[in-house]
XYZ file of C-alpha atoms in Angstrom:
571
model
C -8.591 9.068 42.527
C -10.666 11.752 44.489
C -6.992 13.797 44.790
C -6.748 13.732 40.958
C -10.379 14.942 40.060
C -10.291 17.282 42.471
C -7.004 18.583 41.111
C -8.483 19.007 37.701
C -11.492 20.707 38.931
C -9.370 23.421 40.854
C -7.464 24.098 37.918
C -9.933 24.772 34.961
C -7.084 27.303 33.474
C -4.824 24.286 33.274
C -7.533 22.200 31.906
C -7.885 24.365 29.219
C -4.705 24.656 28.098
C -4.368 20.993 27.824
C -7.680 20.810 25.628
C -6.062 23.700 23.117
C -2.852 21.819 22.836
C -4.439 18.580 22.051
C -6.691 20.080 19.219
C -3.232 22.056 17.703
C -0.942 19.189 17.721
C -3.785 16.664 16.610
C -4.188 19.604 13.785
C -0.671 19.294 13.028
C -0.454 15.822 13.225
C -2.850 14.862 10.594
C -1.559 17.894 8.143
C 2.146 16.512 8.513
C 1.867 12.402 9.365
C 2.265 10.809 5.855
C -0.490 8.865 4.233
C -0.886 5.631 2.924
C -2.879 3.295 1.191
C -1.301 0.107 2.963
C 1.420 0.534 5.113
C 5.148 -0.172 3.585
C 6.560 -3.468 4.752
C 8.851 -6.117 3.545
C 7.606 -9.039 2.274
C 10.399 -11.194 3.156
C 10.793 -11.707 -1.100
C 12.989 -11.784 -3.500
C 12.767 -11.757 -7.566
C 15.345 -12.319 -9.670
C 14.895 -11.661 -13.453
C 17.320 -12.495 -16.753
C 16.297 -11.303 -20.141
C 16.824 -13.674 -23.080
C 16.068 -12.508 -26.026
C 14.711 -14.799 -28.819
C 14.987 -17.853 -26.817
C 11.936 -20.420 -26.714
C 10.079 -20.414 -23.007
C 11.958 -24.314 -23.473
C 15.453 -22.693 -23.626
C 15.214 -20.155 -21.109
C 14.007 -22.854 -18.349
C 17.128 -25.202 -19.031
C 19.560 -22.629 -19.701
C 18.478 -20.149 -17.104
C 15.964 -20.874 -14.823
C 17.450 -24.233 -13.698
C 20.942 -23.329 -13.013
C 19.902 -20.090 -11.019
C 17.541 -22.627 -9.042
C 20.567 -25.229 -8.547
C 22.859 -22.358 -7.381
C 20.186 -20.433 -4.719
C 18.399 -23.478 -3.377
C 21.112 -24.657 -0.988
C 20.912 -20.354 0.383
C 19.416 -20.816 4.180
C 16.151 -18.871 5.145
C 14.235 -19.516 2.094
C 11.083 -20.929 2.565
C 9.895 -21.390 -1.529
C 11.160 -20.928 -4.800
C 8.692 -20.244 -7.621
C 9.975 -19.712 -10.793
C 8.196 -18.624 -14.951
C 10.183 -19.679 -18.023
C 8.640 -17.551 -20.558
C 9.472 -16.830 -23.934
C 12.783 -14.179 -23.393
C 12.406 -13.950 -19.860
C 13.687 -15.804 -16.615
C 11.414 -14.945 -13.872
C 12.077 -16.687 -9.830
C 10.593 -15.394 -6.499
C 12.448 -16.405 -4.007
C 10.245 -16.377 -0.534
C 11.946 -16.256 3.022
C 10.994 -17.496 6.006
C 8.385 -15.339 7.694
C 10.229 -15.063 11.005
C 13.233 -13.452 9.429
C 14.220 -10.268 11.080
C 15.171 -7.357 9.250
C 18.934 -7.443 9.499
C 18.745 -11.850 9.044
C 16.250 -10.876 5.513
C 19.202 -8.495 4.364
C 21.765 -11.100 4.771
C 19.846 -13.757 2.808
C 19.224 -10.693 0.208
C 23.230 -11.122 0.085
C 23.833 -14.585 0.030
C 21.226 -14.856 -3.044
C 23.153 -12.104 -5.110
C 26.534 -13.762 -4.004
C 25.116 -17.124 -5.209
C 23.816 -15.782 -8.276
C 27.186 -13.966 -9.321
C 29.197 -17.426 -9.122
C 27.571 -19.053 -12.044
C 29.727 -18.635 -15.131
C 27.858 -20.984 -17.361
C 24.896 -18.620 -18.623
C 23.820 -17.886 -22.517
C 26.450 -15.350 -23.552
C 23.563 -13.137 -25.362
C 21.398 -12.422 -21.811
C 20.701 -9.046 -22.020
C 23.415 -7.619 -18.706
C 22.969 -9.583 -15.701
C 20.326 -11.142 -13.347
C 18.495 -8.432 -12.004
C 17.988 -9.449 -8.111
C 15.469 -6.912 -5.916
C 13.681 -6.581 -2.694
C 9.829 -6.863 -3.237
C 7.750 -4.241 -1.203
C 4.348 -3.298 -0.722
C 5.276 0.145 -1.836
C 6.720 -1.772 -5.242
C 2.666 -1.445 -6.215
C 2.110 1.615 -8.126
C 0.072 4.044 -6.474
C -1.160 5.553 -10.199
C -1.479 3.991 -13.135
C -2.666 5.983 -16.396
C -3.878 4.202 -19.155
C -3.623 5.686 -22.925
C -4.138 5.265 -26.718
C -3.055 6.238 -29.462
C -0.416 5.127 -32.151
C 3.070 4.227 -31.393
C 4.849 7.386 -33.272
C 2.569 10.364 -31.086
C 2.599 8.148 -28.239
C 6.314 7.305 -27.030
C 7.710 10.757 -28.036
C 4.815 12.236 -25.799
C 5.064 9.167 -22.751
C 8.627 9.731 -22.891
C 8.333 13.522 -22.599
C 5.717 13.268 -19.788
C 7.633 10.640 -17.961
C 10.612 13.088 -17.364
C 8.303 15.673 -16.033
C 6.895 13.323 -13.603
C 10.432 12.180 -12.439
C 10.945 15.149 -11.156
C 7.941 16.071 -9.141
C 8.413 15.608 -5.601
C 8.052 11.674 -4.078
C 8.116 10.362 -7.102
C 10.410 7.125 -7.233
C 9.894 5.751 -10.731
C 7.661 5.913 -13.604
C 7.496 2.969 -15.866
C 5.907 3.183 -19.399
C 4.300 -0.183 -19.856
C 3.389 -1.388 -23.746
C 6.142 0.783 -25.613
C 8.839 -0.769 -26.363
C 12.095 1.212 -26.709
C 13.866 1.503 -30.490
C 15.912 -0.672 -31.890
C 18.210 -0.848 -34.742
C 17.250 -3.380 -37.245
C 19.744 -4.585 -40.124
C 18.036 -5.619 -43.193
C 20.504 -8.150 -45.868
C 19.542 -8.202 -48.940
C 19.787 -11.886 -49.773
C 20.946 -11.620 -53.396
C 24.357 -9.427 -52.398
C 25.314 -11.544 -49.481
C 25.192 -14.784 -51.651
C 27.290 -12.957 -54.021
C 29.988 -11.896 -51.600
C 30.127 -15.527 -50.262
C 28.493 -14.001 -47.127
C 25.790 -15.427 -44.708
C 23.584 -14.132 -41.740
C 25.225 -16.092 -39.270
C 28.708 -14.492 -40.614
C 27.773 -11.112 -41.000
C 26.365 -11.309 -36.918
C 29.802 -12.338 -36.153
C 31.963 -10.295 -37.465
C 29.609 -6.785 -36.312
C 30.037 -8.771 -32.875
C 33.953 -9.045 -33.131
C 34.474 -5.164 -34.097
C 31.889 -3.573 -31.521
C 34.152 -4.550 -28.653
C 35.811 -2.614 -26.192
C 37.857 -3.572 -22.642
C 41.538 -3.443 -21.618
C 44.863 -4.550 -23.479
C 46.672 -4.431 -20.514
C 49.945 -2.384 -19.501
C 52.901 -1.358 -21.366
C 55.717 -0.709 -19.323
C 58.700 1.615 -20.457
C 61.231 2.152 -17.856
C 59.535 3.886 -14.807
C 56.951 4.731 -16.522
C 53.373 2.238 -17.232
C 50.464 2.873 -20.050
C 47.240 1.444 -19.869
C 46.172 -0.052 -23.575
C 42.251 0.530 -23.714
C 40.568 -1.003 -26.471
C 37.663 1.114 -28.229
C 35.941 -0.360 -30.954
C 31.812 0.099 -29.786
C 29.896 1.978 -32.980
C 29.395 5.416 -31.883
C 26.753 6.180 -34.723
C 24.928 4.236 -37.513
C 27.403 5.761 -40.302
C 30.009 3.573 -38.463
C 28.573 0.840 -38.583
C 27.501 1.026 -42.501
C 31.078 1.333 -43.167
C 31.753 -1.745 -41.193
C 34.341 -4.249 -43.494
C 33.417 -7.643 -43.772
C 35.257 -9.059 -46.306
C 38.435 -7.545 -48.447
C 40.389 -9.248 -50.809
C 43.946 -9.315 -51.579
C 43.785 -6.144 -53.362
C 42.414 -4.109 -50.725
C 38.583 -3.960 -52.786
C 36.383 -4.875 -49.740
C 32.602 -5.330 -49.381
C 30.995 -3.086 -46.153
C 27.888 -3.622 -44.335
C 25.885 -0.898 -46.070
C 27.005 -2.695 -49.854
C 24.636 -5.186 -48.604
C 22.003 -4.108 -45.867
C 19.786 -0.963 -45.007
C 19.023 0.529 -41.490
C 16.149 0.957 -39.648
C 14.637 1.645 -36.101
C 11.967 -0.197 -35.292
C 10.059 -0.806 -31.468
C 11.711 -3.666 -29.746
C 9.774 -6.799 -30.181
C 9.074 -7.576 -26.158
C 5.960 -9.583 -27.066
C 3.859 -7.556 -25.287
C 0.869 -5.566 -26.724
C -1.163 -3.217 -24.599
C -5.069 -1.989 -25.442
C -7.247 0.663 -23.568
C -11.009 -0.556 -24.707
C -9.962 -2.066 -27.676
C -7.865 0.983 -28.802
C -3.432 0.255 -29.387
C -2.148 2.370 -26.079
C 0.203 1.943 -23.226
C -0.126 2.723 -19.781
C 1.917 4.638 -17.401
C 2.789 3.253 -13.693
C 3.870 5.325 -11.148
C 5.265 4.444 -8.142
C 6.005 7.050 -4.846
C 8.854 6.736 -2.785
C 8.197 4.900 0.544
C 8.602 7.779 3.063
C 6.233 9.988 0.907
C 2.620 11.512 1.495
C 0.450 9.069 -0.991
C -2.483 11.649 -1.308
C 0.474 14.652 -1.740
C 2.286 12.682 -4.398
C -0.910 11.774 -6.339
C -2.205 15.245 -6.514
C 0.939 16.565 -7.765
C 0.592 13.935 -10.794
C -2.970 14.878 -10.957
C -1.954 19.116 -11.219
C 0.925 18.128 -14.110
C -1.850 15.825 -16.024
C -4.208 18.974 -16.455
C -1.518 21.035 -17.228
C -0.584 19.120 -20.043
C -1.880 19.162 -23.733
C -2.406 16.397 -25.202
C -1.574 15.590 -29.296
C -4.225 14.917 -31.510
C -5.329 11.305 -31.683
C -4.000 10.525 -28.217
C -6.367 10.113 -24.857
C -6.091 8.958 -21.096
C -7.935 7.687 -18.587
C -7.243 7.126 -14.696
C -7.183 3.192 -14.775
C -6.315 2.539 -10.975
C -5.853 5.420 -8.436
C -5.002 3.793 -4.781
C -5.373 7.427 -3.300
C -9.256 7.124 -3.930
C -9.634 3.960 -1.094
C -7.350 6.086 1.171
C -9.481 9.433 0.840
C -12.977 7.167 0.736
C -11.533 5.825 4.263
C -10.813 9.219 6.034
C -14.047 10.684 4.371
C -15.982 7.873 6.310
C -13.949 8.305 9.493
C -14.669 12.108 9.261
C -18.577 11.615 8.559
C -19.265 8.492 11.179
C -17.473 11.054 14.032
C -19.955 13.684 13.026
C -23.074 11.642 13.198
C -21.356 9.885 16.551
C -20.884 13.376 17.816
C -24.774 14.609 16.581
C -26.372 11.412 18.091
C -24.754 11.582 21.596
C -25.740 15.055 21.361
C -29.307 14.427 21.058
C -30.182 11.390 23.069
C -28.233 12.988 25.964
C -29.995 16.614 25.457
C -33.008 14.665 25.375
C -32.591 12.597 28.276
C -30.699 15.056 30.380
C -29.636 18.612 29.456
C -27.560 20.609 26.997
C -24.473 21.132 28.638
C -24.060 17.483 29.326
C -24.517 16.447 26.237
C -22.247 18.486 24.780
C -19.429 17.818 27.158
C -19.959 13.605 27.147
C -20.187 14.029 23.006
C -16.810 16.003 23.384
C -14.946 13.023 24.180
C -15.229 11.573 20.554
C -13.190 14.419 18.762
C -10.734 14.817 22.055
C -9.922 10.655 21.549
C -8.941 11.223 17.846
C -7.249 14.525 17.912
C -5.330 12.264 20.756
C -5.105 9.153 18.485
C -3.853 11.474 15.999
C -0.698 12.941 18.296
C 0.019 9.314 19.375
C 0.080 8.441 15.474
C 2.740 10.997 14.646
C 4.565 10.737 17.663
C 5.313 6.838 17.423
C 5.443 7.849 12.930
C 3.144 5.301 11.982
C 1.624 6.813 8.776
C -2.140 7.411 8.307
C -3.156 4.573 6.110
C -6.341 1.661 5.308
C -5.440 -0.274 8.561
C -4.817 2.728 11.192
C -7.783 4.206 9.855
C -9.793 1.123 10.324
C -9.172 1.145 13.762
C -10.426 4.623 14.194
C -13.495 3.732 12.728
C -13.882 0.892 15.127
C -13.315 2.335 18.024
C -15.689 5.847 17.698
C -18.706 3.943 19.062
C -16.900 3.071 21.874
C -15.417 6.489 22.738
C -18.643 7.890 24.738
C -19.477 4.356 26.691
C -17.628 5.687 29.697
C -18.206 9.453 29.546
C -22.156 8.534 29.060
C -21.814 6.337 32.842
C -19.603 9.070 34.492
C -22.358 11.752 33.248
C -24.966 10.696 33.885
C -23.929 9.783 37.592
C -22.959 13.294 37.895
C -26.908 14.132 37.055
C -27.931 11.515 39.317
C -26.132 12.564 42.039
C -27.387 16.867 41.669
C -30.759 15.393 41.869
C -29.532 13.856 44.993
C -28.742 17.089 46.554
C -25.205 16.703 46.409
C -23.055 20.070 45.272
C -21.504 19.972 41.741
C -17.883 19.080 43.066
C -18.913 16.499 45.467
C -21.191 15.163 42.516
C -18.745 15.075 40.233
C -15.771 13.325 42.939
C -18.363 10.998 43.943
C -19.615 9.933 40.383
C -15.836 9.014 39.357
C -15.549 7.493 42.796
C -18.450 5.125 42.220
C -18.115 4.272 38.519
C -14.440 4.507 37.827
C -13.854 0.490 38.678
C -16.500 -0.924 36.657
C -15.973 1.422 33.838
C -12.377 0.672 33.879
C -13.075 -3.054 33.862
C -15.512 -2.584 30.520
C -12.622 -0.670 28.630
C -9.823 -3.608 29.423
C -12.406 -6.467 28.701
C -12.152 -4.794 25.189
C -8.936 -4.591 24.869
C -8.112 -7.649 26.140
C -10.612 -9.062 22.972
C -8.300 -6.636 20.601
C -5.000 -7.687 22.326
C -4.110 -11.063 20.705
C -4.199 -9.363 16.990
C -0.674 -8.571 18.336
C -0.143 -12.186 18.357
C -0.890 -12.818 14.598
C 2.575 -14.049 13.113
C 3.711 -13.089 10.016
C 2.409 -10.802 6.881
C -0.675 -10.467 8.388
C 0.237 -9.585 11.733
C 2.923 -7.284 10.316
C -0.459 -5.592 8.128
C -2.908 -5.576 10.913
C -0.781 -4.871 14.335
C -2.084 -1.457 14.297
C -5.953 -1.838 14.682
C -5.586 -3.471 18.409
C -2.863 -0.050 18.910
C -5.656 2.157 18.090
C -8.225 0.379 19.809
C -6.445 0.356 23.222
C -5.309 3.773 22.869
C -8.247 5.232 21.921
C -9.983 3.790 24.609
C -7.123 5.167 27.180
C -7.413 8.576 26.027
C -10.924 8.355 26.413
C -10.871 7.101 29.959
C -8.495 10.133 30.871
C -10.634 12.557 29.843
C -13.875 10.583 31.428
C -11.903 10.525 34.987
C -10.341 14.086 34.713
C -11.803 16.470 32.096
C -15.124 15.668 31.898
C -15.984 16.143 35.800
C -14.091 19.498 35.517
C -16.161 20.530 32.427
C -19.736 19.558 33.901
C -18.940 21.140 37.501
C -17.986 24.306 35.248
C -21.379 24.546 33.377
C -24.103 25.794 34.268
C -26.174 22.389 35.111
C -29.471 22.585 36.769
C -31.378 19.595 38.063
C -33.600 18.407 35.194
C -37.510 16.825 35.423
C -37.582 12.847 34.074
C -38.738 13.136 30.364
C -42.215 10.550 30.772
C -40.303 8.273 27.746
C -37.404 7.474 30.793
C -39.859 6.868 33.335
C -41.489 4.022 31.005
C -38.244 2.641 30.048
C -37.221 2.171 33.630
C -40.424 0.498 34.104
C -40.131 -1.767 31.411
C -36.641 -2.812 32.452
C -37.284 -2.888 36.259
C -40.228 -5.564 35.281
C -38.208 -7.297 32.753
C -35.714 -7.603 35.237
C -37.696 -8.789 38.283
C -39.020 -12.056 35.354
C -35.446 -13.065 34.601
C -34.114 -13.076 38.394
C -37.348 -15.071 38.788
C -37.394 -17.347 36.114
C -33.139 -18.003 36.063
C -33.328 -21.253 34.897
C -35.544 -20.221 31.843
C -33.602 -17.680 30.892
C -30.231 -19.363 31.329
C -31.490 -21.942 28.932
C -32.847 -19.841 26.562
C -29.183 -18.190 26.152
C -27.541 -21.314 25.980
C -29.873 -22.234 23.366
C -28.894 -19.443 21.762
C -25.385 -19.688 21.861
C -25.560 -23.506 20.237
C -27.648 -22.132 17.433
C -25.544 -19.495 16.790
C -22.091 -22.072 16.834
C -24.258 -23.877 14.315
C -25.093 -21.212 12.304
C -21.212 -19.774 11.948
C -19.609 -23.508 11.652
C -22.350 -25.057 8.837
C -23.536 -21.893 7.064
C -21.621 -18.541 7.412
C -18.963 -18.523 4.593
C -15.467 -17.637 5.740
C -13.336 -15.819 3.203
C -10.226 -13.698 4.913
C -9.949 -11.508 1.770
C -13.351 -11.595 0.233
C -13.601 -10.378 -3.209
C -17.286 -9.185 -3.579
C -16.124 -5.559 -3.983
C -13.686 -6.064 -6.752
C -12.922 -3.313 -8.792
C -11.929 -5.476 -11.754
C -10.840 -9.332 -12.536
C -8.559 -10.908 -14.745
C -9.026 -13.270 -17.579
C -6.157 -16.069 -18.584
C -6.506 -17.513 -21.798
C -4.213 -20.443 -22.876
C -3.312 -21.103 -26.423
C -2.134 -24.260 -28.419
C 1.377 -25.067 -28.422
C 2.849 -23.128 -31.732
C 0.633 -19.877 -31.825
C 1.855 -17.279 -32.769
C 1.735 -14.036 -31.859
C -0.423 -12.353 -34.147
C -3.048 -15.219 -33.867
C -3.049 -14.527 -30.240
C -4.209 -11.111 -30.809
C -6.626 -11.615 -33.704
C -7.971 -13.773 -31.322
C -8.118 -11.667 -28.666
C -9.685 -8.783 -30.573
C -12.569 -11.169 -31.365
């Protein structure tokens, strides 16, 4: 140990280089590390979703939900199977087993999409397949807009803005949430399809029959083969006006527009959105995983003031999840300034300038250090990392404050500054090494937390321990060099020390006295304090004081419709 100070204080040049190349890369680090409001993992989850339109929440459970159950439950590595029947929609999440590695959550991915493809017995009018994705933290939108207005401004503006944000930079997708897309609605006039010997149920039919397409197979001719492709899809309404349905033996026939009328309408998804009582729809954006969250969201924030908006239509930010992520570095940033200010003043107070400086130094030097460490091993800058920084800045000075202040003890001595300075790391390095790994032993088993929380929280312990590592380095090696460089001069006892010390020494001469008493009184304390947590502190993992909102569930009688729903709702 004495070789290693003393090489540090022989080398001041060296030393500070190494201080200028921590504070660059630490610069650099926290410029290009990518930020986060919760860092991405995989939830070991799957959700599979069919669309059936029209059908009763009744019919889609039996003729949907069920047989995708039957088929996927026998799939190993699934831990639960939760499934909504709702009215047009099949909804199942499909949970794994938390242990499942990577490459063993991928392979159960597979064997649910494999088992999914083999049934053959679904409605024939789902709307395409079974839609089967990967859920992921970073599925949560990190931006969701919320505005009003009526449907014909709205979705020819939403749509419009949509495409712009597509293409801004980290953007992954943009979902417009409460307008339904148009559809093409046939109206039959009653009277003329009762007169033409026609019904609904017919007329559906035979539209279904000509807007086909697929393969006739392969004509061969000698040694040469044609492909017969069948192409009968509408390409425009006009073709599907002049649509036969019946014709008679004279060649008269009756066509779709003798007996209906066209119009686009909004799909009927049975799903109404309202911003403070006002019709509106909301916009969700989502950023792709390996993108800057506060970079992404001020790109979407520069577009939205670029953009006029039509008369009658309005926005507001409804959920921003930069705003938690920025609120978190803004407190990390303001409790190391007050850290730094307060070491700085007790210690000027109590000792001198230059050594209060040089001990308060250590609290920027650990997270410029943190920060390399961060971007060297890329885990992004997000809620959890950052609450280990916070944690651990009140613990960044403990050992620079001992080492320090032995220094001062020891020029008072008589000692020279580089003997002061060997001899105070010497002395103090042992016990102040034992304090740092007691607390990072207590950090340690958060490594040990199994499954989504682990996987969420396994970076507060990392910080913890390596904060407190960088900071012993620099207490053992920088700090000595930097206090035998200053200008230090022994110092008189302020009178408020000399009291202290008199206080303690008599407070301490009691308790070594009166063991018994005091051992008591601690264990005393300890049982009422057991008590205390066990009977009457409430335990809540995930406490919900500071909710930003809450939802409200409202359950109908069997039979309403939708229309009472929302009368109802509007009341």
């Amino acid at each position: 140990m004495r070789s290693l100070v003393q090489f540090f204080i022989e080398r001041k040049m060296f030393l500070d280089i190494v201080l200028i190349a921590v504070f660059l890369f630490g610069y650099i680090s926290i410029t290009n590390s990518r930020k986060e409001g919760f860092p991405e993992i995989s939830l070991n989850k799957v959700i599979v979703q069919t669309i059936y339109p029209g059908a009763s929440a009744k019919d889609v459970e039996i003729n949907v939900t069920a047989k995708i159950e039957d088929q996927i439950k026998e799939v190993e590595g699934i831990k639960e199977i939760l499934s909504y029947s709702e009215e047009g929609i099949s909804k199942i999440e499909i949970q794994g087993l938390e242990k499942l590695k990577p490459s063993q959550f991928q392979k159960l991915f597979s064997d649910i999409e494999n088992a999914i493809s083999k049934i053959d017995d679904l409605p024939s009018n789902i709307k395409g397949k079974p839609s089967v994705q990967e859920a992921k933290t970073s599925d949560v939108p990190v931006l969701e807009i919320s505005y009003t207005g009526n449907y014909e401004k709205l979705k020819p503006y939403l749509e419009s803005v949509k495409e712009k944000m597509r293409e801004l930079k980290g953007i992954s997708k943009v979902d417009i949430i409460g307008l339904s897309d148009e559809e093409l609605r046939k109206k039959i006039d009653p009277i003329q399809a009762r007169k033409n010997f026609l019904d609904i149920r017919a007329i559906a039919n035979l539209l279904k029959v000509r807007n086909q397409e697929g393969s006739g197979g392969i004509i061969y001719a000698g040694d040469s083969e044609r492909k017969v492709v069948l192409e009968g899809k509408f390409k425009n309404t006009e073709e599907l006006l002049n649509t036969e349905l019946v014709t008679n033996e004279i060649g008269n026939s009756i066509r779709l527009k003798d007996i209906a009328k066209l119009e686009y309408v909004p799909e009927d998804k049975k799903l109404i959105v309202r911003n403070n009582g006002q019709q509106g729809a909301v916009l969700a954006i989502r950023k792709l995983g390996s993108e800057d969250l506060l970079k992404t969201v001020d790109l979407v924030n520069d577009l939205l003031k670029k953009e006029i908006l039509p008369e009658g239509i309005n926005y507001t930010i409804l959920f921003d999840q930069s705003a938690l992520t920025r609120e978190r570095i803004s407190l990390l940033v303001g409790n190391s300034i007050m850290g730094f200010i307060l070491v700085l003043s007790v210690l000027f107070y109590f000792l001198n300038f230059q050594t209060a400086f040089w001990t308060a130094f250590g609290i920027p030097f650990s997270l410029f250090g943190m920060l390399i460490f961060l971007k060297l091993m890329d885990i992004s800058i997000n809620l959890i990392s950052l609450a280990g920084f916070i944690i651990i800045i009140g613990m960044l000075v403990d050992d620079a404050v001992v080492i320090a202040e032995e220094y001062n003890t020891n020029l008072e001595k008589g000692m020279g500054k580089v003997d002061s300075a060997i001899n105070a790391v010497q002395r103090m390095w042992s016990p102040v090494l034992a304090s740092s790994l007691t607390t990072m032993i207590a950090f340690a088993p958060l490594f040990l937390v199994g499954g989504f929380p682990g996987a969420f929280i396994w970076t507060i312990p990392l910080m913890v321990i390596v904060g407190l590592s960088i900071s012993l380095v620099e207490s053992f090696f920088l700090l000595p060099s930097h206090l035998v460089h200053s200008n230090i001069r022994k110092f008189q006892e302020k009178k408020l020390m000399t009291i202290l010390e008199k206080v303690y020494r008599k407070s301490l001469i009691w308790a070594l006295l009166n063991k018994y008493k005091v051992l008591l009184t601690v264990i005393l304390l300890l049982a009422v304090s057991l008590f205390l947590l066990k009977n009457k502190v409430k335990k809540d993992p995930f406490p919900q004081d500071a909710a930003e909102g809450f939802s409200i569930l409202l359950t109908f009688p069997l039979g309403s419709t939708f229309l009472q729903t929302e009368n109802r709702i509007k009341k």
